[in-house]
Each structure stands twice: as C-alpha cells, then as structure tokens.
mmCIF file of C-alpha atoms in Angstrom:
data_model
loop_
_atom_site.group_PDB
_atom_site.id
_atom_site.type_symbol
_atom_site.label_atom_id
_atom_site.label_comp_id
_atom_site.label_asym_id
_atom_site.label_seq_id
_atom_site.Cartn_x
_atom_site.Cartn_y
_atom_site.Cartn_z
ATOM 1 C CA MET A 28 -16.122 -5.464 -8.730
ATOM 2 C CA SER A 29 -13.641 -7.931 -7.944
ATOM 3 C CA PHE A 30 -10.413 -6.236 -6.134
ATOM 4 C CA HIS A 31 -6.830 -7.802 -6.414
ATOM 5 C CA SER A 32 -6.671 -10.707 -3.702
ATOM 6 C CA THR A 33 -3.740 -8.606 -1.588
ATOM 7 C CA ILE A 34 -6.259 -5.386 -0.990
ATOM 8 C CA ILE A 35 -7.465 -5.526 2.015
ATOM 9 C CA PRO A 36 -10.521 -2.669 2.560
ATOM 10 C CA ALA A 37 -11.031 -0.561 5.785
ATOM 11 C CA ALA A 38 -14.232 -1.765 6.623
ATOM 12 C CA SER A 39 -14.678 1.620 8.751
ATOM 13 C CA PHE A 40 -14.325 3.958 5.941
ATOM 14 C CA ASP A 41 -16.702 2.338 3.552
ATOM 15 C CA LYS A 42 -20.039 3.875 5.055
ATOM 16 C CA PHE A 43 -18.111 7.327 3.995
ATOM 17 C CA GLY A 44 -18.217 6.729 0.592
ATOM 18 C CA LEU A 45 -14.785 5.578 0.187
ATOM 19 C CA ARG A 46 -14.448 3.888 -3.259
ATOM 20 C CA ILE A 47 -11.183 1.530 -4.050
ATOM 21 C CA VAL A 48 -10.530 0.730 -7.793
ATOM 22 C CA LEU A 49 -7.823 -1.436 -9.584
ATOM 23 C CA PRO A 50 -5.502 0.475 -12.100
ATOM 24 C CA TYR A 51 -5.245 0.329 -15.635
ATOM 25 C CA GLN A 52 -4.014 -2.807 -17.023
ATOM 26 C CA GLN A 53 -0.694 -1.017 -17.860
ATOM 27 C CA LEU A 54 -0.197 -0.189 -14.646
ATOM 28 C CA SER A 55 -0.598 -3.253 -12.747
ATOM 29 C CA THR A 56 3.131 -4.004 -12.398
ATOM 30 C CA TRP A 57 3.399 -0.605 -10.640
ATOM 31 C CA VAL A 58 -0.067 0.536 -8.960
ATOM 32 C CA GLN A 59 -1.510 -2.264 -6.227
ATOM 33 C CA CYS A 60 -5.028 0.083 -6.000
ATOM 34 C CA LEU A 61 -6.632 3.785 -6.217
ATOM 35 C CA TRP A 62 -9.094 5.076 -3.800
ATOM 36 C CA VAL A 63 -10.909 8.005 -3.912
ATOM 37 C CA LEU A 64 -13.121 9.951 -0.755
ATOM 38 C CA HIS A 65 -15.175 13.057 -1.577
ATOM 39 C CA LYS A 66 -16.526 14.866 1.521
ATOM 40 C CA SER A 67 -20.033 14.658 2.167
ATOM 41 C CA PRO A 68 -22.464 16.729 3.526
ATOM 42 C CA SER A 69 -23.711 14.414 5.880
ATOM 43 C CA PHE A 70 -20.649 13.315 7.757
ATOM 44 C CA ASN A 71 -17.833 15.849 9.483
ATOM 45 C CA CYS A 72 -15.268 14.065 11.245
ATOM 46 C CA GLN A 73 -11.937 12.537 11.695
ATOM 47 C CA LEU A 74 -11.510 8.702 10.339
ATOM 48 C CA GLU A 75 -9.112 6.356 12.152
ATOM 49 C CA ASP A 76 -7.674 3.291 11.451
ATOM 50 C CA LYS A 77 -4.249 1.080 11.388
ATOM 51 C CA LEU A 78 -2.310 1.129 8.203
ATOM 52 C CA TYR A 79 -0.035 -2.015 7.958
ATOM 53 C CA PRO A 80 3.210 -2.120 5.949
ATOM 54 C CA ASP A 81 3.687 -4.532 2.946
ATOM 55 C CA ALA A 82 6.483 -2.529 1.461
ATOM 56 C CA GLY A 83 4.272 -0.390 -1.001
ATOM 57 C CA SER A 84 3.279 3.546 -0.415
ATOM 58 C CA SER A 85 1.075 6.040 -0.959
ATOM 59 C CA LEU A 86 0.742 9.285 -2.753
ATOM 60 C CA MET A 87 -2.132 11.254 -1.827
ATOM 61 C CA PHE A 88 -3.793 14.443 -3.405
ATOM 62 C CA ILE A 89 -5.697 16.319 -0.560
ATOM 63 C CA TYR A 90 -7.946 19.152 -1.364
ATOM 64 C CA GLY A 91 -10.687 21.459 0.343
ATOM 65 C CA ASP A 92 -12.010 24.845 1.044
ATOM 66 C CA ASN A 93 -8.780 25.905 2.356
ATOM 67 C CA GLU A 94 -6.259 23.298 1.870
ATOM 68 C CA PHE A 95 -4.158 21.931 -0.751
ATOM 69 C CA ALA A 96 -1.448 19.462 -0.954
ATOM 70 C CA VAL A 97 0.037 16.440 -2.254
ATOM 71 C CA ARG A 98 1.893 14.232 0.136
ATOM 72 C CA TYR A 99 3.709 10.820 -0.241
ATOM 73 C CA PHE A 100 4.341 8.202 2.796
ATOM 74 C CA ASN A 101 5.759 4.922 3.090
ATOM 75 C CA TYR A 102 5.757 3.178 6.270
ATOM 76 C CA THR A 103 7.520 -0.105 7.922
ATOM 77 C CA GLN A 104 5.644 -0.246 10.886
ATOM 78 C CA VAL A 105 2.100 -0.085 12.047
ATOM 79 C CA VAL A 106 0.851 3.356 11.706
ATOM 80 C CA SER A 107 -2.409 5.143 13.217
ATOM 81 C CA HIS A 108 -3.961 6.982 9.714
ATOM 82 C CA CYS A 109 -6.278 10.066 10.132
ATOM 83 C CA LEU A 110 -8.670 11.075 7.324
ATOM 84 C CA ASP A 111 -10.733 14.242 7.806
ATOM 85 C CA THR A 112 -14.196 13.868 5.799
ATOM 86 C CA SER A 113 -14.543 17.447 5.290
ATOM 87 C CA LEU A 114 -11.733 17.301 2.682
ATOM 88 C CA ASN A 115 -11.239 15.080 -0.445
ATOM 89 C CA TYR A 116 -8.835 12.588 -1.117
ATOM 90 C CA VAL A 117 -7.532 11.205 -4.474
ATOM 91 C CA SER A 118 -4.696 8.336 -3.939
ATOM 92 C CA VAL A 119 -2.432 5.771 -5.619
ATOM 93 C CA ARG A 120 -1.167 3.078 -3.635
ATOM 94 C CA PHE A 121 2.232 1.908 -5.578
ATOM 95 C CA ASN A 122 3.670 -2.006 -5.321
ATOM 96 C CA PRO A 123 6.930 -2.593 -3.828
ATOM 97 C CA GLY A 124 9.532 -0.360 -5.268
ATOM 98 C CA ALA A 125 7.155 1.465 -7.465
ATOM 99 C CA ALA A 126 7.444 4.758 -6.367
ATOM 100 C CA ARG A 127 11.252 5.041 -6.583
ATOM 101 C CA ALA A 128 11.299 3.885 -10.205
ATOM 102 C CA LEU A 129 8.220 6.741 -10.961
ATOM 103 C CA LEU A 130 8.874 9.278 -8.723
ATOM 104 C CA GLY A 131 12.759 9.174 -8.049
ATOM 105 C CA ILE A 132 11.348 9.088 -4.593
ATOM 106 C CA SER A 133 13.975 6.434 -2.382
ATOM 107 C CA ALA A 134 11.694 4.360 0.877
ATOM 108 C CA LEU A 135 14.315 5.670 3.208
ATOM 109 C CA GLU A 136 13.505 9.168 2.635
ATOM 110 C CA CYS A 137 10.180 9.153 4.320
ATOM 111 C CA GLU A 138 10.252 6.013 6.477
ATOM 112 C CA ASN A 139 6.989 6.474 8.456
ATOM 113 C CA GLU A 140 6.798 9.936 7.827
ATOM 114 C CA GLU A 141 4.551 11.983 5.104
ATOM 115 C CA LEU A 142 6.569 14.044 2.884
ATOM 116 C CA ASP A 143 5.219 17.228 1.031
ATOM 117 C CA LEU A 144 5.957 16.866 -2.240
ATOM 118 C CA ILE A 145 4.781 20.430 -3.293
ATOM 119 C CA ASN A 146 6.611 22.309 -0.401
ATOM 120 C CA SER A 147 9.948 19.988 -0.928
ATOM 121 C CA PRO A 148 12.515 19.489 -3.457
ATOM 122 C CA SER A 149 11.374 16.809 -5.845
ATOM 123 C CA SER A 150 11.745 15.785 -9.527
ATOM 124 C CA VAL A 151 8.068 15.713 -10.074
ATOM 125 C CA ARG A 152 6.957 18.562 -7.905
ATOM 126 C CA ASP A 153 5.960 20.690 -10.987
ATOM 127 C CA GLU A 154 4.187 17.956 -12.607
ATOM 128 C CA LEU A 155 2.292 17.237 -9.470
ATOM 129 C CA SER A 156 1.507 20.588 -9.069
ATOM 130 C CA GLN A 157 -0.064 20.873 -12.353
ATOM 131 C CA LEU A 158 -2.150 17.629 -11.765
ATOM 132 C CA ALA A 159 -3.307 18.591 -8.366
ATOM 133 C CA GLU A 160 -4.384 21.829 -10.002
ATOM 134 C CA ALA A 161 -6.113 19.975 -12.521
ATOM 135 C CA ILE A 162 -7.758 17.150 -10.727
ATOM 136 C CA VAL A 163 -9.658 19.304 -8.275
ATOM 137 C CA LYS A 164 -11.769 20.564 -11.014
ATOM 138 C CA LEU A 165 -12.821 17.098 -12.339
ATOM 139 C CA PRO A 166 -15.574 14.527 -11.264
ATOM 140 C CA MET A 167 -14.507 11.715 -9.401
ATOM 141 C CA GLU A 168 -14.138 9.103 -12.422
ATOM 142 C CA GLN A 169 -11.971 11.648 -14.472
ATOM 143 C CA GLN A 170 -10.158 12.243 -11.422
ATOM 144 C CA LEU A 171 -9.082 8.820 -11.517
ATOM 145 C CA ASN A 172 -8.496 8.749 -15.571
ATOM 146 C CA ALA A 173 -5.924 11.655 -14.949
ATOM 147 C CA VAL A 174 -4.082 10.310 -12.266
ATOM 148 C CA GLN A 175 -3.484 7.081 -14.374
ATOM 149 C CA HIS A 176 -2.596 9.090 -17.353
ATOM 150 C CA TRP A 177 0.130 10.894 -15.562
ATOM 151 C CA LEU A 178 1.477 7.733 -14.411
ATOM 152 C CA LEU A 179 1.469 6.030 -17.533
ATOM 153 C CA LYS A 180 3.640 8.840 -18.628
ATOM 154 C CA ARG A 181 6.173 8.425 -15.831
ATOM 155 C CA VAL A 182 6.053 4.837 -16.552
ATOM 156 C CA MET A 183 7.670 5.943 -20.069
ATOM 157 C CA LYS A 184 10.565 7.742 -18.690
ATOM 158 C CA SER A 185 11.213 5.057 -15.799
ATOM 159 C CA PRO A 186 14.671 2.975 -15.234
ATOM 160 C CA LYS A 187 13.880 -0.377 -17.438
ATOM 161 C CA SER A 188 15.818 -2.075 -14.315
ATOM 162 C CA PHE A 189 12.668 -2.055 -12.329
ATOM 163 C CA SER A 190 10.774 -4.089 -14.877
ATOM 164 C CA LYS A 191 13.489 -6.521 -14.592
ATOM 165 C CA TRP A 192 13.412 -7.013 -10.936
ATOM 166 C CA SER A 193 9.390 -6.080 -10.329
ATOM 167 C CA ASN A 194 8.094 -9.920 -10.693
ATOM 168 C CA ILE A 195 11.042 -11.058 -8.389
ATOM 169 C CA ILE A 196 9.767 -8.459 -5.880
ATOM 170 C CA THR A 197 6.011 -9.387 -6.241
ATOM 171 C CA GLN A 198 7.149 -13.011 -5.737
ATOM 172 C CA ALA A 199 9.155 -11.979 -2.635
ATOM 173 C CA SER A 200 6.518 -9.750 -1.049
ATOM 174 C CA THR A 201 3.870 -12.733 -1.157
ATOM 175 C CA GLY A 202 4.955 -14.507 1.710
ATOM 176 C CA SER A 203 5.005 -17.879 0.029
ATOM 177 C CA LEU A 204 8.667 -18.275 -1.244
ATOM 178 C CA ALA A 205 11.121 -17.774 1.436
ATOM 179 C CA PRO A 206 14.282 -15.854 0.198
ATOM 180 C CA THR A 207 16.443 -18.768 0.064
ATOM 181 C CA LYS A 208 14.393 -20.535 -2.226
ATOM 182 C CA LEU A 209 13.627 -17.088 -3.951
ATOM 183 C CA ALA A 210 17.295 -16.904 -5.115
ATOM 184 C CA ASP A 211 17.839 -20.296 -6.233
ATOM 185 C CA LYS A 212 14.781 -19.967 -8.219
ATOM 186 C CA PHE A 213 15.988 -16.987 -10.560
ATOM 187 C CA GLY A 214 19.515 -17.900 -9.948
ATOM 188 C CA PHE A 215 20.659 -15.132 -7.846
ATOM 189 C CA SER A 216 23.269 -15.277 -4.956
ATOM 190 C CA ARG A 217 22.029 -14.014 -1.858
ATOM 191 C CA ARG A 218 23.775 -11.328 -1.832
ATOM 192 C CA THR A 219 22.750 -10.323 -5.207
ATOM 193 C CA LEU A 220 19.192 -10.764 -4.393
ATOM 194 C CA GLU A 221 19.610 -8.625 -1.071
ATOM 195 C CA ARG A 222 21.304 -5.761 -2.366
ATOM 196 C CA GLN A 223 18.677 -5.629 -5.411
ATOM 197 C CA ILE A 224 15.578 -6.119 -3.661
ATOM 198 C CA ARG A 225 16.867 -3.716 -0.607
ATOM 199 C CA ASN A 226 18.056 -0.969 -3.598
ATOM 200 C CA HIS A 227 14.380 -1.026 -5.405
ATOM 201 C CA THR A 228 12.294 -1.146 -2.131
ATOM 202 C CA GLY A 229 14.380 -0.493 1.133
ATOM 203 C CA CYS A 230 13.595 -3.348 2.519
ATOM 204 C CA SER A 231 15.389 -6.690 2.835
ATOM 205 C CA PRO A 232 14.066 -9.623 0.987
ATOM 206 C CA HIS A 233 13.206 -11.300 4.566
ATOM 207 C CA GLN A 234 11.383 -8.294 5.897
ATOM 208 C CA LEU A 235 9.328 -8.484 2.198
ATOM 209 C CA PHE A 236 8.445 -12.399 3.080
ATOM 210 C CA GLU A 237 7.323 -11.267 6.731
ATOM 211 C CA PHE A 238 5.067 -8.754 5.376
ATOM 212 C CA GLY A 239 4.009 -11.163 2.760
ATOM 213 C CA GLN A 240 3.417 -13.630 5.566
ATOM 214 C CA ILE A 241 1.157 -11.130 7.474
ATOM 215 C CA ASN A 242 -1.023 -9.830 4.540
ATOM 216 C CA LEU A 243 -1.805 -13.809 3.808
ATOM 217 C CA ALA A 244 -2.621 -14.365 7.336
ATOM 218 C CA ARG A 245 -4.775 -11.152 7.339
ATOM 219 C CA ARG A 246 -6.809 -12.209 4.784
ATOM 220 C CA GLN A 247 -7.627 -15.592 5.741
ATOM 221 C CA LEU A 248 -8.637 -14.388 8.773
ATOM 222 C CA ILE A 249 -11.114 -12.106 7.724
ATOM 223 C CA GLN A 250 -12.088 -14.321 4.693
ATOM 224 C CA THR A 251 -12.190 -17.733 5.995
ATOM 225 C CA SER A 252 -13.321 -19.697 9.400
ATOM 226 C CA ASP A 253 -10.257 -21.591 9.440
ATOM 227 C CA SER A 254 -8.844 -22.145 12.964
ATOM 228 C CA LEU A 255 -5.577 -20.211 14.145
ATOM 229 C CA SER A 256 -3.452 -23.478 13.597
ATOM 230 C CA THR A 257 -4.400 -23.622 10.161
ATOM 231 C CA ILE A 258 -3.791 -20.296 9.139
ATOM 232 C CA ALA A 259 -0.512 -20.474 10.783
ATOM 233 C CA LEU A 260 0.591 -23.466 8.541
ATOM 234 C CA ASP A 261 -0.824 -22.108 6.056
ATOM 235 C CA CYS A 262 1.450 -18.818 5.913
ATOM 236 C CA GLY A 263 4.640 -20.990 6.620
ATOM 237 C CA TYR A 264 4.588 -20.446 10.310
ATOM 238 C CA TYR A 265 5.845 -23.413 12.587
ATOM 239 C CA ASP A 266 2.969 -23.334 15.155
ATOM 240 C CA GLN A 267 0.143 -21.248 16.520
ATOM 241 C CA ALA A 268 2.412 -19.711 19.111
ATOM 242 C CA HIS A 269 5.032 -19.058 16.471
ATOM 243 C CA PHE A 270 2.201 -17.373 14.333
ATOM 244 C CA THR A 271 0.816 -15.627 17.025
ATOM 245 C CA ASN A 272 4.129 -13.928 18.443
ATOM 246 C CA ALA A 273 4.961 -12.998 14.534
ATOM 247 C CA PHE A 274 1.923 -11.130 14.028
ATOM 248 C CA ARG A 275 1.636 -9.537 17.533
ATOM 249 C CA ASP A 276 4.968 -7.991 16.609
ATOM 250 C CA HIS A 277 4.098 -6.796 12.993
ATOM 251 C CA THR A 278 0.264 -5.517 13.575
ATOM 252 C CA TRP A 279 0.218 -4.581 17.818
ATOM 253 C CA GLU A 280 -2.732 -7.243 18.308
ATOM 254 C CA THR A 281 -3.083 -11.098 18.190
ATOM 255 C CA PRO A 282 -4.932 -12.749 15.417
ATOM 256 C CA LEU A 283 -8.070 -13.552 17.416
ATOM 257 C CA LYS A 284 -8.329 -9.885 18.237
ATOM 258 C CA TYR A 285 -7.689 -8.491 14.558
ATOM 259 C CA ARG A 286 -10.316 -11.170 13.309
ATOM 260 C CA MET A 287 -13.151 -9.929 16.067
ATOM 261 C CA ARG A 288 -12.395 -6.740 15.312
ATOM 262 C CA LYS A 289 -12.341 -6.666 11.550
ATOM 263 C CA LEU A 290 -15.548 -8.977 11.023
ATOM 264 C CA SER A 291 -17.266 -6.486 13.962
ATOM 265 C CA GLN A 292 -16.673 -3.722 11.272
ATOM 266 C CA ILE A 293 -17.742 -5.570 8.450
ATOM 267 C CA SER A 294 -20.786 -6.591 10.183
ATOM 268 C CA ASN A 295 -21.865 -2.957 11.118
ATOM 269 C CA ARG A 296 -21.500 -1.343 7.930
#
C-alpha cells in the first residue's frame, strides 16, 4: 500500500504489528491517517519513540482487560510517547485544524498534554463513549470503518469555514511556500492570514511553515541519499549550518544523527 507522502511511520513499531491506513477519500481533508495496534501474546513491553509536531493532533482509543480510555493530544514540540503492547489502540491522526472543526477542541486546550475525553467536559464525550464501547467488540477492519463512519457524521456537522481554509492551511504546512508568498497567492493580508490560521490550528503561519520544512527534511533524510547541503537547499534553508541548527532545535538531534538512527531502525525490522 502506498502511504501519503507526509506520513513517516515509526519503524521501531513495525515488528509489533502496528498498521497504518489512509482514510476514506471523503475524509482526506480532515484526516492524515489512522493506525491500529492490537496486543500480541508474543510481546509484552513498552514501546517508546519520538513524536514530531506538524500542527496536527491525535485521537486515541485505548482498551485492555482492565483499561478503557479515549485520549486526545496536540503537541508543539518533540515529545517521547510510549505504547504498552499489552493494550489495544485505534487512533486517528488529524490534519492541522481539523480536530477543532470536527470535535470542537481548541489546539491550545491540551498543548503538549493528553486530554481525557471520557472524564472531562467535551461536546463529543457521549458520542465517543458510545463509539468506544462499540469498537472494542469489533475486529480490526470493522473498527477502522466504525471510526471513519463516525467522523463522516461529524464532518456533516462541522463549520463550513474550515473547508474554506483547509487548502490554505495545507499549503502553509508543507514548507514549500513562505507566509509572505502564501498571503500574496491567496490575496489576503498578512494580518488576516495570521489570525485565521492561528484560529484554526493554534499555530502561526511561520510555525506551520517551519514544521513543514522539518517534515520535508525528515523524509529526504530517510528516503534519499542526498547530502545534507543538498537537502538544506531543497527544504528552503540558507545553507547546511542553518539547516542543522533549525533541525536540532525542532527534533533535539542533528540531521546526521537522525538519519543514522532511522536507517538503523529500518534495516533492523
């Protein structure tokens, strides 16, 4: 299966059966991907990997013999995330701004912290409780279908304003067009662009642009053998030094260290 070009799966999770799928076409504006991890009798451990911010956010259903939770989280910095392989997971990764439009959750409500949607006030708490109770009884494929059918219903209730801005937000977060050029392209003032993107995503246009640059660089470091100087220029940095400093600030490691670590994970699958 071919994945969306912006999805960079954690290679260290592959051997445990984590499955990533693309959403229904009708959800592609809203959802980047869905993933499922079901517990395996062969493994029982804690999986830990880095998560990198891209202005998107995640909804996660977690259940096991004695645990049941629905959690939402949005992070604006690198975080270390742990998965317990004795539990089951069904997760939705939203595109920037989509969770606010679909779930009514502001990106700032739980910045860099997990939000328990079952035990905290939420406009979708009852719906999520019913959905969670249903999917624990279903096989994997039906779980994914059930979650996506629910999301389609949420799309029908969502504000129309997001649809208008979704394409602009997508372009802002690819790292290919600087905010000044983005405003000119769509005929907005910088102030309007700043206000609308921050309102929908919780980030400024410049933050989205930087996230996009880093995401593009991460893909090229893994998927190509290009030199660091070539990648730096391709991703819009002045030179390799500028690229290295920006990459370290956003990922907590140098581009070379990142490339070596990720390629090592891939080769040891």
